[in-house]
Amino acid sequence: MDVVLEVFDTFAFDRFYSTLLPLKQSTHTWSPLDLIAPSPNASWSNLEHSGIQNYKFEPASQYFHVEPSAYAYMSRWPRDNAMRQAVSLYLITWLFGLVIYFGVAGLSYIFVFDKSTMKHPKFLKNQVRLEIKQTMQSIPIMALLTVPFFLAEVRGYSKIYDALPANSPWNMGGWYNLLQFPMFLLFTDCGIYWIHRGLHHPLVYKTLHKPHHKWVMPSPFASHAFHPLDGYAQSVPYHVFPFIFPLQKFAYIALFAFIQIWTVLIHDGEFYADNAVINGAACHSVHHLEFLGNYGQFTTLFDRLGGTYRRPAREMFEQKGYRTKKEQ
């Protein structure tokens, strides 16, 4: 997330924080030129002056970076201030969640989602509006709960890397750069399986997970319509992985975006293939219809190992026959 934070800082947050929390000035009129050749009359408070001197821009990646403007040095909260980073990461996570949600779910709703699903007796009145409302209430809270993970990553406590050293045991002659993708998917698939299955336990189901299951016939907008603690709990494996295993920072951004898109795809009701390995929209639709089984996120592996796999009926791939059968 440090790469994303650097981009947002340069094009938005530097100016935002320099306006909201500007450096205090004395009788000397301060200008950005003082950063290059400070005037002898310039006098900030000791704390502010120390902060300016101690902050030094370091690119988040050797492969990509954007040079900061003078605004990067004009706030009492420099870029490396932990509180500033936390606030910025919260705003980014919230905004990113909304863009992915409305962008991907909106496109899926327009071009992929079968609108005849809305005629199903279990499709609620005004359901799409209710799905969006629940999502809008949940995303800000889920974003807030996610910030500690992102903040720890940005401040160097995770195993996220820009480039693995040649002598790293994880390097494997460069193979780890490819291996990390299936490792991430299997690790998170396993974690989500057990968390999702646990959310169906009677002690927590009614409070945390049932709000998502009221969408028996979901639209793409149901993808993020969770109780916030439910949505957060199922995201934990994504954030835990880079604290256990190395993960390239651009791979992490790509995987995080993929996860959000996949979450929409398994709720769009479009059954492309009767695949026994991929836990796609067909498998997840069975989960919404039967409320049990198919707890995995990407594959059916852990459902098969856990004895909870529910194979979609063939009629589900003949959509007219499927809906006719269910509506009778």
Short mmCIF file of C-alpha atoms in Angstrom, two decimals:
data_model
loop_
_atom_site.label_atom_id
_atom_site.label_comp_id
_atom_site.label_asym_id
_atom_site.label_seq_id
_atom_site.Cartn_x
_atom_site.Cartn_y
_atom_site.Cartn_z
CA MET A 1 0.00 0.00 0.00
CA ASP A 2 2.99 2.35 0.25
CA VAL A 3 2.99 2.76 -3.54
CA VAL A 4 -0.70 3.65 -3.54
CA LEU A 5 -0.15 6.00 -0.60
CA GLU A 6 2.70 7.73 -2.43
CA VAL A 7 0.49 8.39 -5.46
CA PHE A 8 -2.39 9.72 -3.36
CA ASP A 9 0.01 11.86 -1.32
CA THR A 10 1.46 13.47 -4.43
CA PHE A 11 -1.80 14.20 -6.21
CA ALA A 12 -4.19 14.83 -3.30
CA PHE A 13 -3.11 14.45 0.30
CA ASP A 14 -0.01 16.68 0.35
CA ARG A 15 -2.08 19.71 -0.51
CA PHE A 16 -4.94 18.52 1.73
CA TYR A 17 -2.74 18.22 4.84
CA SER A 18 -0.77 21.38 4.10
CA THR A 19 -4.09 23.24 4.03
CA LEU A 20 -5.64 21.47 7.01
CA LEU A 21 -2.49 21.43 9.19
CA PRO A 22 -0.10 24.02 7.76
CA LEU A 23 3.28 24.78 9.25
CA LYS A 24 3.04 27.74 11.58
CA GLN A 25 5.02 30.78 10.48
CA SER A 26 6.54 33.65 12.37
CA THR A 27 6.85 37.19 11.09
CA HIS A 28 8.92 35.77 8.26
CA THR A 29 6.82 34.99 5.19
CA TRP A 30 7.64 31.39 4.43
CA SER A 31 7.80 30.11 0.86
CA PRO A 32 8.64 26.73 -0.72
CA LEU A 33 12.04 28.21 -1.67
CA ASP A 34 12.99 28.00 2.02
CA LEU A 35 13.09 24.24 1.59
CA ILE A 36 16.03 24.67 -0.78
CA ALA A 37 17.77 27.67 0.77
CA PRO A 38 16.19 28.58 4.14
CA SER A 39 16.15 32.24 4.99
CA PRO A 40 17.93 33.20 8.23
CA ASN A 41 14.71 34.93 9.27
CA ALA A 42 12.63 31.75 8.97
CA SER A 43 11.51 30.46 12.38
CA TRP A 44 9.15 27.52 12.87
CA SER A 45 8.57 25.90 16.25
CA ASN A 46 11.29 23.44 17.25
CA LEU A 47 8.97 20.52 16.77
CA GLU A 48 7.91 21.58 13.31
CA HIS A 49 11.43 22.45 12.24
CA SER A 50 12.66 19.09 13.50
CA GLY A 51 9.90 17.33 11.60
CA ILE A 52 10.85 19.08 8.37
CA GLN A 53 14.50 18.24 8.80
CA ASN A 54 13.85 14.62 9.72
CA TYR A 55 11.47 13.82 6.85
CA LYS A 56 13.19 12.72 3.68
CA PHE A 57 11.34 11.46 0.62
CA GLU A 58 12.19 7.88 -0.28
CA PRO A 59 10.44 6.26 -3.27
CA ALA A 60 8.14 3.41 -2.30
CA SER A 61 9.46 1.32 -5.18
CA GLN A 62 12.50 1.18 -7.41
CA TYR A 63 10.21 0.38 -10.33
CA PHE A 64 7.78 3.27 -10.02
CA HIS A 65 7.55 6.51 -8.09
CA VAL A 66 6.24 10.05 -8.38
CA GLU A 67 8.29 13.00 -7.17
CA PRO A 68 6.64 15.06 -4.44
CA SER A 69 5.85 18.73 -4.84
CA ALA A 70 6.68 21.41 -2.27
CA TYR A 71 3.34 20.69 -0.60
CA ALA A 72 4.86 17.48 0.77
CA TYR A 73 6.91 19.62 3.19
CA MET A 74 4.30 22.20 4.15
CA SER A 75 2.25 20.33 6.77
CA ARG A 76 2.77 19.74 10.48
CA TRP A 77 2.03 16.10 9.61
CA PRO A 78 4.84 14.96 7.27
CA ARG A 79 4.26 11.97 5.03
CA ASP A 80 5.86 9.54 7.49
CA ASN A 81 3.62 10.61 10.39
CA ALA A 82 1.76 7.49 11.60
CA MET A 83 -1.48 9.35 12.32
CA ARG A 84 -1.45 10.93 8.87
CA GLN A 85 -0.79 7.56 7.26
CA ALA A 86 -3.67 5.99 9.19
CA VAL A 87 -6.12 8.70 8.12
CA SER A 88 -4.92 8.56 4.52
CA LEU A 89 -5.13 4.77 4.36
CA TYR A 90 -8.65 4.89 5.75
CA LEU A 91 -9.77 7.35 3.09
CA ILE A 92 -8.04 5.34 0.34
CA THR A 93 -9.55 2.04 1.49
CA TRP A 94 -13.01 3.57 1.73
CA LEU A 95 -12.72 5.24 -1.69
CA PHE A 96 -11.15 2.17 -3.32
CA GLY A 97 -13.93 -0.02 -1.94
CA LEU A 98 -16.61 2.26 -3.37
CA VAL A 99 -14.95 2.54 -6.79
CA ILE A 100 -14.54 -1.23 -7.11
CA TYR A 101 -18.04 -1.88 -5.80
CA PHE A 102 -19.95 0.54 -8.00
CA GLY A 103 -17.62 0.09 -10.97
CA VAL A 104 -17.50 -3.70 -11.15
CA ALA A 105 -20.93 -4.44 -9.68
CA GLY A 106 -22.46 -1.73 -11.86
CA LEU A 107 -20.93 -3.12 -15.06
CA SER A 108 -21.89 -6.65 -14.06
CA TYR A 109 -25.45 -5.54 -13.34
CA ILE A 110 -25.74 -3.82 -16.73
CA PHE A 111 -23.98 -6.33 -18.98
CA VAL A 112 -23.95 -9.71 -17.19
CA PHE A 113 -26.67 -10.05 -14.58
CA ASP A 114 -29.81 -11.80 -15.84
CA LYS A 115 -32.61 -9.36 -15.00
CA SER A 116 -35.18 -12.17 -15.06
CA THR A 117 -33.72 -13.17 -11.68
CA MET A 118 -35.59 -10.19 -10.28
CA LYS A 119 -38.86 -11.95 -11.08
CA HIS A 120 -38.00 -14.82 -8.76
CA PRO A 121 -40.35 -14.96 -5.72
CA LYS A 122 -37.34 -14.88 -3.37
CA PHE A 123 -35.93 -11.73 -4.93
CA LEU A 124 -36.97 -9.06 -2.42
CA LYS A 125 -38.87 -5.90 -3.23
CA ASN A 126 -36.37 -3.07 -3.84
CA GLN A 127 -33.59 -5.58 -3.23
CA VAL A 128 -30.91 -3.82 -5.28
CA ARG A 129 -31.50 -0.59 -3.38
CA LEU A 130 -31.36 -2.49 -0.07
CA GLU A 131 -28.12 -4.24 -1.11
CA ILE A 132 -26.51 -0.91 -1.95
CA LYS A 133 -27.75 0.64 1.31
CA GLN A 134 -26.27 -2.16 3.39
CA THR A 135 -22.97 -1.93 1.52
CA MET A 136 -22.76 1.84 2.01
CA GLN A 137 -23.25 1.34 5.75
CA SER A 138 -20.67 -1.46 5.96
CA ILE A 139 -17.75 -0.27 3.81
CA PRO A 140 -16.73 2.67 6.08
CA ILE A 141 -16.58 0.34 9.11
CA MET A 142 -14.77 -2.43 7.22
CA ALA A 143 -12.27 0.15 5.98
CA LEU A 144 -11.66 1.38 9.52
CA LEU A 145 -11.02 -2.16 10.78
CA THR A 146 -8.63 -2.81 7.89
CA VAL A 147 -6.42 0.24 8.52
CA PRO A 148 -4.22 -1.38 11.24
CA PHE A 149 -3.10 -4.04 8.75
CA PHE A 150 -2.31 -1.51 6.03
CA LEU A 151 -0.57 0.81 8.50
CA ALA A 152 1.63 -2.01 9.77
CA GLU A 153 2.52 -2.89 6.16
CA VAL A 154 3.40 0.70 5.24
CA ARG A 155 5.54 1.07 8.35
CA GLY A 156 7.57 -2.02 7.50
CA TYR A 157 6.23 -4.70 9.81
CA SER A 158 5.13 -7.12 7.08
CA LYS A 159 7.07 -9.26 4.61
CA ILE A 160 5.92 -7.22 1.61
CA TYR A 161 8.90 -6.59 -0.66
CA ASP A 162 9.84 -4.57 -3.70
CA ALA A 163 12.54 -6.97 -4.92
CA LEU A 164 13.78 -10.09 -3.18
CA PRO A 165 17.52 -10.10 -2.45
CA ALA A 166 19.44 -12.66 -4.50
CA ASN A 167 20.52 -14.41 -1.29
CA SER A 168 17.00 -14.64 0.13
CA PRO A 169 15.87 -18.24 0.79
CA TRP A 170 12.55 -17.25 -0.82
CA ASN A 171 14.18 -16.18 -4.08
CA MET A 172 14.31 -19.69 -5.58
CA GLY A 173 16.01 -18.39 -8.67
CA GLY A 174 13.15 -15.94 -9.23
CA TRP A 175 10.46 -18.64 -9.09
CA TYR A 176 8.88 -17.23 -5.95
CA ASN A 177 7.62 -14.25 -7.93
CA LEU A 178 5.26 -16.72 -9.63
CA LEU A 179 4.76 -19.12 -6.74
CA GLN A 180 3.40 -16.38 -4.48
CA PHE A 181 0.17 -16.17 -6.50
CA PRO A 182 -1.07 -19.77 -6.01
CA MET A 183 0.24 -19.66 -2.42
CA PHE A 184 -1.83 -16.55 -1.71
CA LEU A 185 -4.96 -18.01 -3.28
CA LEU A 186 -4.69 -21.34 -1.45
CA PHE A 187 -3.86 -19.72 1.89
CA THR A 188 -6.74 -17.27 1.70
CA ASP A 189 -9.13 -19.89 0.32
CA CYS A 190 -8.39 -22.12 3.31
CA GLY A 191 -8.71 -19.26 5.80
CA ILE A 192 -11.97 -17.99 4.34
CA TYR A 193 -13.39 -21.52 4.26
CA TRP A 194 -12.99 -21.95 8.02
CA ILE A 195 -14.04 -18.38 8.87
CA HIS A 196 -17.09 -18.59 6.60
CA ARG A 197 -18.02 -21.99 7.99
CA GLY A 198 -17.63 -20.62 11.51
CA LEU A 199 -19.94 -17.72 10.66
CA HIS A 200 -22.67 -20.30 10.07
CA HIS A 201 -22.42 -21.50 13.67
CA PRO A 202 -25.73 -20.81 15.46
CA LEU A 203 -23.99 -18.64 18.07
CA VAL A 204 -22.95 -16.03 15.50
CA TYR A 205 -24.98 -16.71 12.36
CA LYS A 206 -28.09 -14.74 13.24
CA THR A 207 -26.16 -11.63 14.28
CA LEU A 208 -23.26 -11.53 11.82
CA HIS A 209 -23.89 -13.64 8.73
CA LYS A 210 -27.65 -13.76 8.31
CA PRO A 211 -27.80 -10.17 6.97
CA HIS A 212 -25.87 -11.36 3.90
CA HIS A 213 -28.09 -14.42 3.46
CA LYS A 214 -31.28 -12.45 3.16
CA TRP A 215 -30.16 -12.07 -0.47
CA VAL A 216 -31.31 -15.57 -1.44
CA MET A 217 -31.19 -14.61 -5.10
CA PRO A 218 -28.35 -12.07 -5.04
CA SER A 219 -27.58 -9.41 -7.58
CA PRO A 220 -23.99 -8.21 -8.14
CA PHE A 221 -24.70 -5.45 -5.63
CA ALA A 222 -25.05 -8.10 -2.90
CA SER A 223 -21.32 -8.85 -3.23
CA HIS A 224 -20.30 -6.46 -0.44
CA ALA A 225 -23.65 -6.26 1.36
CA PHE A 226 -22.42 -7.77 4.64
CA HIS A 227 -22.60 -7.00 8.29
CA PRO A 228 -19.31 -5.07 8.65
CA LEU A 229 -17.81 -7.58 11.11
CA ASP A 230 -18.76 -10.42 8.75
CA GLY A 231 -17.09 -8.76 5.76
CA TYR A 232 -14.03 -7.86 7.82
CA ALA A 233 -13.67 -11.37 9.27
CA GLN A 234 -13.66 -12.92 5.81
CA SER A 235 -10.99 -10.45 4.67
CA VAL A 236 -8.54 -11.23 7.48
CA PRO A 237 -6.69 -14.02 5.59
CA TYR A 238 -5.85 -11.55 2.80
CA HIS A 239 -4.13 -9.26 5.28
CA VAL A 240 -2.48 -11.96 7.39
CA PHE A 241 -0.71 -13.60 4.44
CA PRO A 242 1.99 -10.90 3.91
CA PHE A 243 2.87 -11.04 7.61
CA ILE A 244 3.70 -14.75 7.25
CA PHE A 245 4.97 -15.05 3.66
CA PRO A 246 6.79 -12.58 1.39
CA LEU A 247 4.55 -10.84 -1.12
CA GLN A 248 5.68 -8.44 -3.83
CA LYS A 249 3.99 -5.07 -3.31
CA PHE A 250 2.60 -4.74 -6.85
CA ALA A 251 1.38 -8.35 -6.69
CA TYR A 252 -0.41 -7.45 -3.47
CA ILE A 253 -2.18 -4.51 -5.09
CA ALA A 254 -3.20 -6.68 -8.07
CA LEU A 255 -4.40 -9.52 -5.83
CA PHE A 256 -6.35 -7.16 -3.61
CA ALA A 257 -8.12 -5.73 -6.67
CA PHE A 258 -8.75 -9.24 -8.00
CA ILE A 259 -10.36 -10.27 -4.71
CA GLN A 260 -12.83 -7.39 -4.88
CA ILE A 261 -13.70 -8.23 -8.49
CA TRP A 262 -14.04 -11.95 -7.74
CA THR A 263 -16.42 -11.17 -4.88
CA VAL A 264 -18.70 -9.46 -7.39
CA LEU A 265 -18.37 -12.24 -9.99
CA ILE A 266 -19.54 -15.00 -7.64
CA HIS A 267 -22.71 -13.01 -6.98
CA ASP A 268 -23.63 -12.15 -10.57
CA GLY A 269 -25.62 -15.34 -11.22
CA GLU A 270 -23.86 -16.04 -14.50
CA PHE A 271 -22.88 -19.71 -14.63
CA TYR A 272 -20.22 -19.91 -17.32
CA ALA A 273 -19.11 -23.49 -16.81
CA ASP A 274 -19.93 -26.54 -14.73
CA ASN A 275 -16.47 -26.66 -13.17
CA ALA A 276 -15.74 -29.05 -10.31
CA VAL A 277 -12.65 -27.11 -9.18
CA ILE A 278 -13.58 -23.43 -9.31
CA ASN A 279 -15.98 -22.19 -6.67
CA GLY A 280 -17.70 -19.74 -8.99
CA ALA A 281 -21.13 -18.17 -9.20
CA ALA A 282 -22.92 -21.52 -9.53
CA CYS A 283 -21.38 -22.95 -6.36
CA HIS A 284 -21.96 -19.73 -4.46
CA SER A 285 -25.57 -19.56 -5.64
CA VAL A 286 -26.09 -23.01 -4.11
CA HIS A 287 -24.70 -21.61 -0.87
CA HIS A 288 -27.20 -18.74 -0.92
CA LEU A 289 -30.09 -21.06 -1.76
CA GLU A 290 -29.32 -23.81 0.74
CA PHE A 291 -27.53 -21.70 3.40
CA LEU A 292 -25.00 -24.53 3.88
CA GLY A 293 -21.96 -25.85 2.05
CA ASN A 294 -19.62 -24.27 -0.50
CA TYR A 295 -17.92 -22.04 2.05
CA GLY A 296 -14.75 -21.59 -0.02
CA GLN A 297 -13.92 -18.48 -1.98
CA PHE A 298 -11.94 -19.56 -5.02
CA THR A 299 -11.91 -23.36 -5.21
CA THR A 300 -13.93 -26.34 -4.02
CA LEU A 301 -10.82 -27.97 -2.50
CA PHE A 302 -11.47 -27.22 1.15
CA ASP A 303 -15.20 -27.89 0.85
CA ARG A 304 -14.32 -31.32 -0.52
CA LEU A 305 -11.80 -31.94 2.25
CA GLY A 306 -14.28 -30.69 4.86
CA GLY A 307 -17.22 -32.66 3.44
CA THR A 308 -19.27 -29.55 2.72
CA TYR A 309 -19.15 -29.47 -1.07
CA ARG A 310 -22.55 -29.09 -2.76
CA ARG A 311 -22.40 -29.71 -6.49
CA PRO A 312 -24.64 -27.37 -8.50
CA ALA A 313 -27.47 -29.16 -10.28
CA ARG A 314 -27.19 -29.42 -14.04
CA GLU A 315 -30.42 -27.46 -14.35
CA MET A 316 -28.60 -24.42 -13.03
CA PHE A 317 -26.70 -24.26 -16.31
CA GLU A 318 -29.93 -24.34 -18.27
CA GLN A 319 -31.18 -21.14 -16.77
CA LYS A 320 -34.73 -21.18 -18.07
CA GLY A 321 -35.29 -24.71 -16.85
CA TYR A 322 -33.65 -23.88 -13.54
CA ARG A 323 -35.86 -20.92 -12.81
CA THR A 324 -39.00 -22.71 -13.98
CA LYS A 325 -38.25 -25.60 -11.67
CA LYS A 326 -37.62 -23.36 -8.69
CA GLU A 327 -40.64 -21.19 -9.28
CA GLN A 328 -43.07 -24.13 -9.48
#
